[in-house]
Coordinates of C-alpha atoms in Angstrom, one line a residue:
M1189 CA 65.0 -33.4 61.9
K1190 CA 67.8 -31.1 63.0
Y1191 CA 68.8 -28.0 61.1
L1192 CA 71.8 -25.7 60.8
I1193 CA 72.3 -22.2 59.4
G1194 CA 75.4 -20.9 57.6
I1195 CA 75.8 -17.1 57.0
D1196 CA 78.3 -15.9 54.5
L1197 CA 79.0 -12.1 54.9
G1198 CA 80.7 -11.3 51.6
T1199 CA 82.0 -8.1 50.0
S1200 CA 79.0 -7.5 47.8
A1201 CA 76.2 -9.4 49.6
T1202 CA 75.4 -11.6 52.6
K1203 CA 73.9 -15.0 51.9
T1204 CA 72.2 -17.1 54.5
V1205 CA 71.4 -20.8 53.9
L1206 CA 69.4 -23.2 56.0
F1207 CA 70.6 -26.9 55.8
D1208 CA 69.1 -30.1 57.2
E1209 CA 71.3 -32.6 59.1
T1210 CA 72.3 -34.2 55.9
C1211 CA 73.7 -30.9 54.6
Q1212 CA 70.9 -30.5 52.0
V1213 CA 69.7 -27.0 51.3
V1214 CA 66.2 -26.2 52.8
A1215 CA 66.1 -22.5 52.1
S1216 CA 68.4 -19.6 51.1
A1217 CA 68.3 -15.9 50.8
S1218 CA 70.8 -13.1 49.9
Q1219 CA 70.9 -9.4 50.1
E1220 CA 73.4 -7.0 48.4
Y1221 CA 74.9 -3.7 49.8
P1222 CA 77.1 -1.0 48.4
L1223 CA 80.9 -0.6 48.6
S1224 CA 82.2 3.0 49.0
Q1225 CA 85.5 4.2 47.5
P1226 CA 86.0 7.7 49.0
Q1227 CA 89.5 8.0 47.4
N1228 CA 91.4 6.1 44.8
G1229 CA 92.6 2.8 46.3
W1230 CA 90.2 3.0 49.3
A1231 CA 87.4 0.6 50.0
E1232 CA 84.9 0.9 52.9
Q1233 CA 81.5 -0.4 53.9
N1234 CA 78.9 0.6 56.5
P1235 CA 78.7 -2.3 59.0
L1236 CA 75.0 -1.5 59.6
H1237 CA 74.4 -2.7 56.0
W1238 CA 75.9 -6.1 57.0
R1239 CA 73.5 -6.2 60.0
D1240 CA 70.4 -5.3 57.9
A1241 CA 71.3 -7.9 55.3
A1242 CA 72.1 -10.7 57.8
F1243 CA 69.0 -10.1 59.9
S1244 CA 66.8 -9.9 56.9
T1245 CA 68.1 -13.1 55.2
I1246 CA 68.0 -15.1 58.4
R1247 CA 64.3 -14.1 58.9
Q1248 CA 63.6 -15.0 55.3
V1249 CA 65.1 -18.6 55.5
V1250 CA 63.3 -19.3 58.8
E1251 CA 60.0 -18.1 57.4
R1252 CA 60.3 -19.8 54.0
S1253 CA 61.3 -23.1 55.6
G1254 CA 58.2 -23.2 57.8
I1255 CA 60.2 -25.1 60.5
D1256 CA 60.1 -24.6 64.2
P1257 CA 63.1 -22.3 65.0
S1258 CA 63.9 -24.4 68.1
H1259 CA 64.9 -27.2 65.7
I1260 CA 67.8 -25.0 64.4
K1261 CA 70.7 -26.4 66.5
G1262 CA 73.4 -24.0 65.6
V1263 CA 74.6 -21.0 63.5
G1264 CA 77.9 -20.6 61.7
L1265 CA 79.5 -17.4 60.4
S1266 CA 81.7 -16.9 57.4
G1267 CA 83.0 -13.6 56.2
Q1268 CA 85.2 -11.4 54.1
M1269 CA 88.5 -11.3 55.9
H1270 CA 90.8 -8.5 57.3
G1271 CA 88.1 -5.7 57.5
L1272 CA 88.5 -3.3 60.4
T1273 CA 85.4 -2.6 62.4
M1274 CA 85.7 -0.3 65.4
L1275 CA 83.2 0.2 68.2
D1276 CA 83.1 2.8 70.9
D1277 CA 82.3 2.5 74.6
Q1278 CA 78.6 2.3 73.8
N1279 CA 79.3 -0.5 71.2
E1280 CA 78.4 1.8 68.4
V1281 CA 80.3 1.8 65.1
I1282 CA 82.8 4.7 65.0
R1283 CA 83.6 4.9 61.3
P1284 CA 83.0 2.9 58.1
A1285 CA 84.8 -0.5 58.1
I1286 CA 88.1 -0.5 56.0
L1287 CA 88.0 -3.6 53.8
W1288 CA 90.4 -6.3 52.7
C1289 CA 90.9 -4.7 49.2
D1290 CA 91.8 -1.2 50.6
Q1291 CA 95.3 -0.2 49.6
R1292 CA 95.9 3.0 51.7
T1293 CA 98.3 1.4 54.2
A1294 CA 101.7 1.1 52.5
K1295 CA 103.4 3.4 55.0
E1296 CA 101.9 1.5 57.9
C1297 CA 103.2 -1.8 56.4
D1298 CA 106.7 -0.3 56.4
E1299 CA 106.1 0.8 60.1
I1300 CA 105.0 -2.7 61.1
T1301 CA 108.1 -4.3 59.4
R1302 CA 110.4 -1.8 61.1
R1303 CA 108.8 -2.2 64.6
V1304 CA 108.6 -6.0 64.6
G1305 CA 111.4 -6.9 62.2
E1306 CA 110.9 -8.7 58.9
K1307 CA 112.1 -12.1 60.0
R1308 CA 110.3 -12.0 63.3
L1309 CA 107.1 -10.9 61.7
L1310 CA 107.2 -14.0 59.5
E1311 CA 108.0 -16.3 62.4
I1312 CA 105.1 -15.1 64.5
T1313 CA 102.3 -14.1 62.0
A1314 CA 103.5 -16.4 59.1
N1315 CA 103.2 -13.5 56.6
P1316 CA 104.9 -10.3 55.6
A1317 CA 103.2 -7.0 56.3
L1318 CA 100.5 -6.5 53.7
T1319 CA 98.1 -3.6 53.0
G1320 CA 95.2 -6.0 53.0
F1321 CA 95.7 -7.2 56.6
T1322 CA 94.0 -5.6 59.6
A1323 CA 97.0 -4.5 61.7
S1324 CA 98.1 -1.9 59.1
K1325 CA 94.5 -0.5 59.0
I1326 CA 94.6 -0.1 62.8
L1327 CA 97.8 1.9 62.5
W1328 CA 96.4 4.0 59.7
V1329 CA 93.5 5.1 61.8
R1330 CA 95.8 5.8 64.7
N1331 CA 98.1 7.9 62.4
N1332 CA 95.4 9.7 60.5
E1333 CA 92.3 9.7 62.6
P1334 CA 93.6 10.0 66.2
A1335 CA 90.2 11.1 67.6
N1336 CA 88.5 8.0 66.2
Y1337 CA 91.3 5.8 67.5
A1338 CA 91.0 7.3 71.0
R1339 CA 87.3 6.4 71.0
C1340 CA 87.9 2.8 70.0
R1341 CA 87.1 0.1 72.7
H1342 CA 86.5 -2.9 70.4
I1343 CA 88.2 -4.1 67.2
L1344 CA 86.2 -6.7 65.3
L1345 CA 86.3 -8.4 61.9
P1346 CA 83.2 -8.2 59.7
K1347 CA 81.6 -11.5 60.7
D1348 CA 82.5 -11.0 64.3
Y1349 CA 80.6 -7.7 64.4
L1350 CA 77.6 -9.8 63.3
R1351 CA 78.4 -12.3 66.1
Y1352 CA 78.3 -9.4 68.6
L1353 CA 74.9 -8.4 67.3
L1354 CA 73.5 -11.9 67.5
T1355 CA 75.0 -12.9 70.9
G1356 CA 76.4 -9.8 72.7
E1357 CA 79.8 -11.5 72.8
F1358 CA 83.1 -10.1 71.5
A1359 CA 84.7 -13.2 70.0
T1360 CA 86.6 -14.3 66.9
E1361 CA 88.2 -17.6 65.8
V1362 CA 91.7 -18.6 64.6
S1363 CA 91.2 -18.7 60.8
D1364 CA 89.9 -15.1 60.5
A1365 CA 92.2 -13.8 63.2
S1366 CA 95.2 -15.2 61.3
G1367 CA 94.6 -12.5 58.7
M1368 CA 94.8 -9.6 61.2
Q1369 CA 98.7 -9.9 61.5
L1370 CA 98.3 -9.8 65.3
L1371 CA 97.9 -13.6 65.8
D1372 CA 100.7 -16.0 66.8
V1373 CA 99.8 -18.3 63.9
P1374 CA 101.8 -21.4 65.1
G1375 CA 100.5 -20.8 68.7
R1376 CA 96.9 -20.0 67.7
C1377 CA 96.6 -17.1 70.1
W1378 CA 97.2 -13.3 70.1
S1379 CA 100.8 -12.4 70.0
Q1380 CA 101.7 -10.1 72.9
E1381 CA 105.1 -9.5 71.3
V1382 CA 103.5 -8.0 68.2
L1383 CA 100.9 -6.1 70.2
D1384 CA 103.7 -4.6 72.3
A1385 CA 105.9 -3.7 69.3
L1386 CA 103.0 -2.0 67.6
D1387 CA 101.7 -0.4 70.9
I1388 CA 98.2 -1.8 70.4
D1389 CA 96.2 -2.6 73.5
G1390 CA 95.3 -6.3 73.5
G1391 CA 92.1 -5.4 75.4
L1392 CA 90.7 -4.0 72.2
L1393 CA 90.7 -7.5 70.7
P1394 CA 88.0 -10.2 71.1
K1395 CA 88.6 -13.6 72.6
V1396 CA 89.9 -16.2 70.2
Y1397 CA 88.2 -19.6 69.7
E1398 CA 88.7 -22.6 67.5
S1399 CA 86.3 -22.5 64.5
P1400 CA 83.8 -25.2 65.7
E1401 CA 83.6 -23.9 69.3
I1402 CA 80.5 -22.3 70.6
T1403 CA 81.2 -18.6 71.2
G1404 CA 77.8 -17.4 72.4
F1405 CA 74.0 -17.8 72.2
V1406 CA 71.4 -15.8 70.3
T1407 CA 69.9 -13.1 72.6
K1408 CA 66.3 -12.4 73.0
E1409 CA 66.7 -9.1 71.1
A1410 CA 68.5 -10.8 68.2
A1411 CA 65.8 -13.6 68.2
A1412 CA 63.1 -11.0 67.9
A1413 CA 64.9 -9.4 64.9
T1414 CA 65.7 -12.6 63.1
G1415 CA 63.1 -15.2 63.9
L1416 CA 65.8 -17.4 65.5
H1417 CA 65.1 -19.2 68.8
P1418 CA 66.6 -17.4 71.8
G1419 CA 69.6 -19.4 73.1
T1420 CA 70.6 -20.9 69.7
P1421 CA 74.3 -21.5 69.8
V1422 CA 76.6 -19.5 67.5
V1423 CA 80.0 -21.2 66.7
G1424 CA 83.3 -19.5 65.8
G1425 CA 82.9 -20.1 62.0
A1426 CA 85.7 -19.2 59.7
G1427 CA 87.1 -16.6 57.3
D1428 CA 85.8 -17.0 53.7
N1429 CA 88.6 -19.2 52.3
A1430 CA 88.8 -21.5 55.4
A1431 CA 85.0 -21.8 55.3
A1432 CA 85.1 -22.7 51.5
A1433 CA 87.7 -25.4 52.3
V1434 CA 85.3 -27.1 54.7
G1435 CA 82.5 -26.6 52.2
T1436 CA 84.5 -28.4 49.5
G1437 CA 85.9 -31.1 51.8
V1438 CA 89.5 -29.8 51.9
V1439 CA 90.0 -30.7 55.5
E1440 CA 92.8 -33.4 55.4
D1441 CA 96.4 -33.6 54.2
G1442 CA 96.6 -34.3 50.5
K1443 CA 93.6 -32.1 49.7
A1444 CA 93.5 -28.7 48.1
F1445 CA 91.3 -26.4 46.1
T1446 CA 91.6 -23.7 43.5
T1447 CA 89.2 -20.8 43.2
I1448 CA 88.9 -18.7 40.1
G1449 CA 86.8 -15.8 41.2
T1450 CA 87.8 -12.1 40.7
S1451 CA 91.1 -13.2 42.2
G1452 CA 92.5 -16.7 42.1
V1453 CA 93.5 -18.9 45.1
V1454 CA 95.4 -22.1 45.5
Y1455 CA 94.6 -23.4 49.0
A1456 CA 96.1 -26.6 50.6
H1457 CA 95.3 -28.2 54.0
S1458 CA 98.3 -29.0 56.3
S1459 CA 98.3 -30.8 59.6
Q1460 CA 101.6 -29.1 60.4
V1461 CA 102.4 -25.4 60.4
R1462 CA 104.5 -24.5 57.3
I1463 CA 105.7 -21.0 56.6
D1464 CA 107.4 -19.8 53.4
P1465 CA 110.5 -18.0 54.5
K1466 CA 110.2 -15.7 51.5
G1467 CA 106.6 -14.7 52.4
R1468 CA 105.2 -15.5 49.0
V1469 CA 102.1 -17.4 50.2
H1470 CA 99.9 -17.0 53.3
T1471 CA 99.9 -19.5 56.2
F1472 CA 96.8 -19.2 58.4
C1473 CA 95.2 -21.4 61.0
C1474 CA 92.4 -23.3 59.3
A1475 CA 88.9 -24.2 60.5
V1476 CA 90.0 -27.8 61.6
P1477 CA 91.3 -27.5 65.2
G1478 CA 95.0 -27.9 65.4
C1479 CA 95.6 -27.6 61.6
W1480 CA 96.7 -24.9 59.2
H1481 CA 96.4 -24.0 55.5
V1482 CA 98.8 -22.5 53.0
M1483 CA 97.3 -20.2 50.3
G1484 CA 98.7 -18.5 47.2
V1485 CA 96.8 -15.6 45.7
T1486 CA 96.8 -14.2 42.1
Q1487 CA 95.0 -10.9 41.9
G1488 CA 93.6 -10.8 38.4
A1489 CA 92.1 -14.3 37.7
G1490 CA 88.4 -14.1 36.7
L1491 CA 88.9 -10.4 36.6
S1492 CA 91.2 -10.8 33.5
L1493 CA 88.5 -12.7 31.5
K1494 CA 85.8 -10.3 32.6
W1495 CA 87.9 -7.4 31.5
F1496 CA 88.5 -9.0 28.1
R1497 CA 84.8 -9.8 27.8
D1498 CA 83.6 -6.3 28.7
N1499 CA 86.0 -4.5 26.4
F1500 CA 86.4 -6.8 23.4
C1501 CA 83.6 -9.3 23.3
G1502 CA 80.5 -7.3 22.5
D1503 CA 79.7 -9.7 19.7
Y1504 CA 79.7 -12.6 22.1
M1505 CA 77.6 -10.7 24.6
E1506 CA 75.0 -9.8 22.0
K1507 CA 74.8 -13.3 20.6
A1508 CA 74.5 -14.8 24.1
A1509 CA 71.7 -12.4 25.0
Q1510 CA 69.8 -13.5 21.9
M1511 CA 70.3 -17.2 22.8
G1512 CA 69.6 -16.7 26.5
I1513 CA 72.9 -18.0 27.7
D1514 CA 76.0 -16.7 29.5
P1515 CA 78.6 -15.2 27.0
Y1516 CA 81.3 -17.1 28.8
V1517 CA 79.8 -20.3 27.4
L1518 CA 80.4 -19.0 23.8
M1519 CA 83.9 -17.7 24.7
D1520 CA 84.7 -21.1 26.1
Q1521 CA 83.5 -22.9 23.0
D1522 CA 85.7 -20.8 20.7
A1523 CA 88.7 -21.0 23.0
A1524 CA 88.4 -24.8 23.1
Q1525 CA 89.0 -24.8 19.3
V1526 CA 92.4 -23.2 19.8
P1527 CA 95.4 -25.5 20.4
V1528 CA 97.3 -25.7 23.7
G1529 CA 99.5 -22.6 24.0
S1530 CA 97.2 -20.3 22.0
N1531 CA 99.4 -20.5 19.0
K1532 CA 102.4 -19.3 21.0
L1533 CA 100.6 -16.3 22.6
L1534 CA 101.1 -15.7 26.4
Y1535 CA 99.2 -13.4 28.8
L1536 CA 100.4 -12.1 32.1
P1537 CA 97.3 -11.5 34.3
Y1538 CA 98.7 -8.6 36.4
L1539 CA 95.9 -6.1 35.9
M1540 CA 95.9 -5.3 39.6
G1541 CA 99.6 -5.9 40.3
E1542 CA 100.4 -9.3 41.8
R1543 CA 100.7 -11.1 45.2
T1544 CA 102.0 -14.6 44.6
P1545 CA 104.8 -15.1 43.9
H1546 CA 106.0 -11.6 43.1
L1547 CA 104.3 -9.3 45.7
D1548 CA 104.6 -6.4 43.3
P1549 CA 101.9 -3.7 43.1
D1550 CA 103.6 -2.2 40.0
C1551 CA 103.4 -5.0 37.5
R1552 CA 100.7 -4.9 34.8
G1553 CA 99.0 -7.1 32.3
V1554 CA 100.9 -8.2 29.1
F1555 CA 100.1 -10.0 25.9
F1556 CA 103.4 -11.5 24.7
G1557 CA 104.0 -13.1 21.3
L1558 CA 101.1 -11.3 19.6
S1559 CA 101.2 -11.6 15.8
A1560 CA 99.0 -11.1 12.8
I1561 CA 97.9 -14.8 12.8
H1562 CA 96.1 -14.4 16.2
T1563 CA 92.4 -14.0 16.4
K1564 CA 90.0 -13.2 19.2
P1565 CA 89.6 -16.9 20.2
D1566 CA 93.4 -17.1 20.5
L1567 CA 93.4 -14.1 22.9
I1568 CA 90.5 -15.6 25.0
R1569 CA 92.4 -18.8 25.4
A1570 CA 95.6 -17.0 26.2
V1571 CA 93.9 -15.1 29.0
M1572 CA 92.6 -18.3 30.5
E1573 CA 96.0 -20.0 30.1
G1574 CA 97.7 -17.0 31.6
V1575 CA 95.6 -17.3 34.7
A1576 CA 96.3 -21.0 34.9
Y1577 CA 100.1 -20.3 34.6
S1578 CA 99.8 -17.8 37.5
L1579 CA 97.9 -20.4 39.6
R1580 CA 100.6 -22.9 38.7
D1581 CA 103.2 -20.4 40.2
C1582 CA 101.2 -20.6 43.4
Y1583 CA 101.1 -24.4 43.2
D1584 CA 104.9 -24.6 42.7
I1585 CA 105.5 -22.9 46.0
L1586 CA 103.3 -25.4 47.8
L1587 CA 105.3 -28.2 46.3
E1588 CA 108.5 -26.4 47.3
M1589 CA 107.2 -26.3 50.9
G1590 CA 106.6 -30.1 50.9
I1591 CA 102.8 -29.9 50.3
K1592 CA 101.8 -32.3 47.5
P1593 CA 98.0 -32.4 46.9
E1594 CA 96.6 -35.7 45.5
Q1595 CA 93.4 -34.0 44.3
M1596 CA 92.5 -30.4 43.5
M1597 CA 88.9 -29.2 43.9
A1598 CA 87.8 -26.3 41.6
C1599 CA 85.4 -23.7 42.8
G1600 CA 84.4 -20.1 42.0
G1601 CA 82.9 -18.9 38.8
G1602 CA 85.9 -20.0 36.7
G1603 CA 85.6 -23.5 38.2
T1604 CA 82.4 -24.0 36.2
S1605 CA 84.4 -23.9 33.0
A1606 CA 85.4 -27.4 31.9
L1607 CA 88.1 -25.9 29.7
W1608 CA 89.6 -24.0 32.5
R1609 CA 89.5 -27.0 34.8
Q1610 CA 91.3 -29.0 32.1
M1611 CA 94.0 -26.4 31.9
L1612 CA 94.5 -26.5 35.6
S1613 CA 94.6 -30.3 35.6
D1614 CA 97.2 -30.4 32.8
L1615 CA 99.4 -27.8 34.5
F1616 CA 99.1 -29.2 38.1
G1617 CA 99.5 -32.8 36.9
C1618 CA 96.7 -34.0 39.1
E1619 CA 93.0 -34.6 38.9
V1620 CA 90.8 -31.4 39.2
A1621 CA 87.3 -32.1 40.4
T1622 CA 84.1 -30.2 41.5
V1623 CA 81.8 -30.9 44.4
S1624 CA 78.1 -31.5 44.1
S1625 CA 77.2 -28.7 46.5
K1626 CA 77.6 -25.1 45.3
E1627 CA 77.1 -23.4 48.7
G1628 CA 80.8 -23.3 49.6
P1629 CA 81.4 -21.0 52.7
A1630 CA 77.8 -21.2 53.9
L1631 CA 77.9 -25.0 53.9
G1632 CA 81.4 -24.9 55.5
V1633 CA 80.3 -22.9 58.5
A1634 CA 77.0 -24.8 58.9
I1635 CA 79.2 -28.0 59.2
L1636 CA 81.3 -26.2 61.8
A1637 CA 78.0 -25.3 63.7
G1638 CA 77.0 -29.0 63.5
V1639 CA 80.4 -30.1 65.0
G1640 CA 80.2 -27.5 67.8
T1641 CA 76.6 -28.5 68.7
G1642 CA 77.2 -32.3 68.5
V1643 CA 75.2 -32.9 65.3
F1644 CA 78.4 -34.2 63.7
S1645 CA 81.3 -35.9 65.4
S1646 CA 84.1 -34.0 63.6
V1647 CA 84.7 -31.7 60.7
E1648 CA 86.5 -34.5 58.8
D1649 CA 83.7 -37.0 59.4
A1650 CA 81.0 -34.6 58.3
C1651 CA 82.9 -33.8 55.1
R1652 CA 83.5 -37.4 54.3
R1653 CA 79.8 -38.2 54.8
F1654 CA 78.1 -35.3 53.1
I1655 CA 80.4 -33.7 50.5
G1656 CA 80.5 -35.6 47.3
V1657 CA 82.5 -35.2 44.1
D1658 CA 80.5 -34.1 41.0
R1659 CA 82.8 -34.1 38.0
R1660 CA 86.4 -35.3 37.7
C1661 CA 89.0 -34.0 35.2
P1662 CA 92.3 -35.9 35.0
P1663 CA 95.3 -34.5 33.1
I1664 CA 95.6 -35.2 29.3
A1665 CA 99.0 -36.7 28.9
E1666 CA 99.8 -35.1 25.6
H1667 CA 99.1 -31.6 27.1
V1668 CA 101.5 -31.9 30.0
A1669 CA 104.8 -31.4 28.3
P1670 CA 103.7 -28.5 26.0
Y1671 CA 102.3 -26.7 29.0
A1672 CA 105.4 -27.2 31.0
Q1673 CA 107.5 -25.6 28.2
L1674 CA 105.1 -22.7 27.9
H1675 CA 105.0 -22.1 31.6
A1676 CA 108.8 -21.9 31.7
V1677 CA 108.6 -19.1 29.1
Y1678 CA 105.8 -17.4 31.1
R1679 CA 108.0 -17.5 34.3
G1680 CA 110.8 -15.8 32.5
L1681 CA 108.7 -12.8 31.5
Y1682 CA 108.2 -11.2 34.9
P1683 CA 112.0 -10.9 35.7
A1684 CA 112.6 -9.6 32.2
L1685 CA 109.9 -6.9 32.6
K1686 CA 110.2 -6.0 36.3
E1687 CA 112.4 -2.9 35.9
S1688 CA 110.2 -1.7 33.0
F1689 CA 107.1 -2.1 35.1
Q1690 CA 108.7 0.1 37.8
T1691 CA 109.8 2.7 35.2
L1692 CA 106.3 2.8 33.7
Q1693 CA 104.7 3.2 37.1
G1694 CA 107.1 6.1 37.9
L1695 CA 106.1 8.1 34.8
S1696 CA 103.9 11.2 35.4

């Protein structure tokens, strides 16, 4: 029997999963680590915490499985995207990594747009300058910590720092590199034009590979620390969303997935590069060689329901604790008794500003249409529907770009809710389904490792063979028209409130 390892380096924890050659889980382990916020809007982590978590969880799955480590044919890496990790000439970490959710770089985004040009930036990197991306973080360090910038000899993304520790190689792959804003996304290589415009030395960047390609081999030192066999191949892997796409089988045209986690994502595969000229959605290289993905993001998806639960649903939480179940189950049950449209109550899920389609950090959450008839279950359903409307906004842009998914997979914590899946199906007008495996990114990069080492013939073939649909949810015909009418009202609220959001934000 052959085995594969997938490592998912997340924002809150690293999870390592050992799979057999039929993609069944043999053993898994995870380890959490802290996130630091030294100032409001900042987010940093110590990369050594990633190392400790990864090495510990690799050792745990190898030991728990009891297999001969030489039977592990490859390792794949997934990770939180955009994080800036800087190493000096001794390959030591210079400063804490600046993470994807850090918001300190607004001035640097303006600088990037000015230096490269708004239109040209979209043509090359497929995205407008965003605070979350890596390029603006590099400029921030140069502008604010010149001594640290002068020491820098290597710039790595989070999972690629782990790759260096495992293999001694400085490498990345196209899906994660797409989120740095330094990659020529249509050309799948570093953009010398952007590097020159931003005065960034290309020698600081790692070599770029396709996601299933072998990028290096486990060193003797890393083998001693992890229990892996020396010489085990490590493939490129993928950024977290691209890895999740492989783990849910979204690797061919006509396939897409929606994630309802803290944020919400609508992600669609495309065999052709497609760029939104308005910059409302992200276009990145995907983990399938020669292909891309288009992705819309709403900031406050699962976050909205969690916020409502934590602040207004103490009764549900107390009852759920007594019953030994998740409070979301009880909230779902009550929301399901409320009719479509929550008795004409709408919710805008802009608790953290918004990315798609508005790209507005100043907009905020709103209940609209609230009256004395409304009860707590109405509000719960309105929050869930508001998130679904926001995800429909993302979906509409994909349709506008000529991408028409035939099936939508649902994942993330919100994807476990049958009610939420039904809302998405009714609003998207297509079947929403779940996959039988719940390992997502870790499974995705294990498949990539299998392709790179010859265990599988291709990404697409492995997904067809080993990723199965669990539950299917078709649209309910009588819900489609009411939801279309309500979504039209929802879409009119942001333009009506935009100036008021800005005025409110400007108040002292």
